[in-house]
């Protein structure tokens, strides 16, 4: 295929000459003269050790103009290189970065030249600028090449921020089969910093001020920090880097430059007090039999007080505490389908208290999962890095609503320690403890990674759980993992073997599926096109995955599931991405999954459900991601073929699709629509076994930079036909009821439909100071049979009843001492 593309001239685009560094015509003459004498650090010339001047900031303002005299004396960073999709070439769009610091903050001024036209920018909410042109500042304040704080700003000054802690593993983009160039930043954390952006005739200018109060750094009199500047260019889909970083490597941060000679930094007292008050009025519809009454009962709660405190104990240690926090403003989780009923669904953490420093609690196999704490009454955590050792500890008392007994408050204690070993390797331990009355769950873990040859890494983990259940039963069991990775430019692979004993419990973590051993072989071969070619990269990704029951693996039995995949992914000029794949699988019968299934006999008796021993599958998939256009972008995932029908344990015709569309008609309005479909049809007669749909619409309007309105609506329709023993006798199956009480055993078809709507008005001038006004309501179809997509009447939805709603008002203020 590559030879054909080369013959067609698609991989032979001409190399574009880099744009020379220029001084914008809008700069004052005094600044223009001073720039000539400035100390210039050219990334492509490997001038990567920057010594910015220390200046007084009393006369400066963060206005995006860069006309104060300090900017004329600042260090100048030039000579950017393209990193993605193809590394090594000079950046096609010129970028200049000015750097200086004061006793209390570090300042960056970015001039991003854009000869192709106006940059793409929206007045988005915080952390929603990935589809815009933007610049990222990566500061590795511990200068260890392992972690960095990320500050990103779009041309209008809208901020995104977070942390980047590298996994040191080869990275796959998933079903599409491509390879991610580097680990993405986690934008969960919010930091206080100032920014201003201005669109000019030549591109855009961004000014950024980062207070030292918002950073953790080493306890040294003279600081040296890792530094890189990354620019995302939307018209081309390119990602440019100041340092000439290479894709062949497990660490992007280790290829950073450095800002050196920072002296006499005055962080001062770091004490943030963040009191909050919330008032809620909630309504519920009392259930009567199997229906729902239309009269609502409302309860207006008294205002609830809570708050957070953040204390910088030292430059590198932070203590956070919270009492009675309220998370009502958090956007509800988007609905997900379960492709395998044995695998739990993962939902990302969104709550502010848990997000601050969450990267330091990360472990292989997710042994720490803060969403296990449902609603903390009080919690505290300590995070930081001391002498090459990351330390994170959290203790929380959860509400009774999060308990299993409904009588005792669960108490969590979570500890994570990681030690730097050598240049890039690390060794870690973790300990989790959940106590509820006399019951407890404790997990002890040791894990590590060793990097060698710059592109290879070995990972290993061993953990053991010690559990006393509410019924007094005691369980002790292991979890283990081993992996080998290579992240070369053309050849990358990941080999792993992961085992979880049937009795292993992680009540403070997330285990997607227990009682299994999973082995994986993932190979990726990437070809790179010439600059400007239609095909920028083409990746072929064959892989194999096998899953055993834990005891069958120990006793050398056959694998329960065997999955082969052949995927092809292409990154095209202009930011387009397309992929295709073929999946060849075979699934063995899992008796435990169907322990509550029975077959209805001819005489009204019941017979055991035994199932066919093995089901072969053959599926095809297609993916397409458009570039982030000025007004619109879209993504498609489409899978079809023959796959296992878990409802009846039989082969079926399957269609699984996800469509996404984002429309930005103005710089203030953003509309995001998604549609998920999961459909199974019997191969014998084409009848529907199950049809599940989740359309979701989110509309955001940014009235001003700190002020926005959000409306989210999500509809869920789940249909399941009356089941039959499709693979063997054709007799009706008695199975758990999907639509009502799951414990009921039924043979009838059922459908459940629901709708959830949420509205939020938000005023957030900075993280911590907020005013929220929100309303949410849930509706359900309580008819015996319901058709999807009912249209609304003048009042409510036809056939739908409101189950609950709530109105809340929340305010908080950040006192930074």
mmCIF file of N, CA and C in Angstrom, residues 147 198 285 591:
data_model
loop_
_atom_site.group_PDB
_atom_site.id
_atom_site.type_symbol
_atom_site.label_atom_id
_atom_site.label_comp_id
_atom_site.label_asym_id
_atom_site.label_seq_id
_atom_site.Cartn_x
_atom_site.Cartn_y
_atom_site.Cartn_z
ATOM 1 N N UNK A 147 7.435 15.053 35.120
ATOM 2 C CA UNK A 147 6.147 15.692 35.346
ATOM 3 C C UNK A 147 6.270 17.182 35.069
ATOM 4 N N UNK A 198 -4.707 38.694 22.238
ATOM 5 C CA UNK A 198 -5.125 39.695 21.267
ATOM 6 C C UNK A 198 -4.880 39.144 19.862
ATOM 7 N N UNK A 285 -41.258 12.452 43.084
ATOM 8 C CA UNK A 285 -42.595 11.929 42.830
ATOM 9 C C UNK A 285 -42.738 10.614 43.575
ATOM 10 N N UNK A 591 -20.001 -19.777 32.381
ATOM 11 C CA UNK A 591 -21.113 -20.296 33.177
ATOM 12 C C UNK A 591 -21.561 -19.323 34.263
#
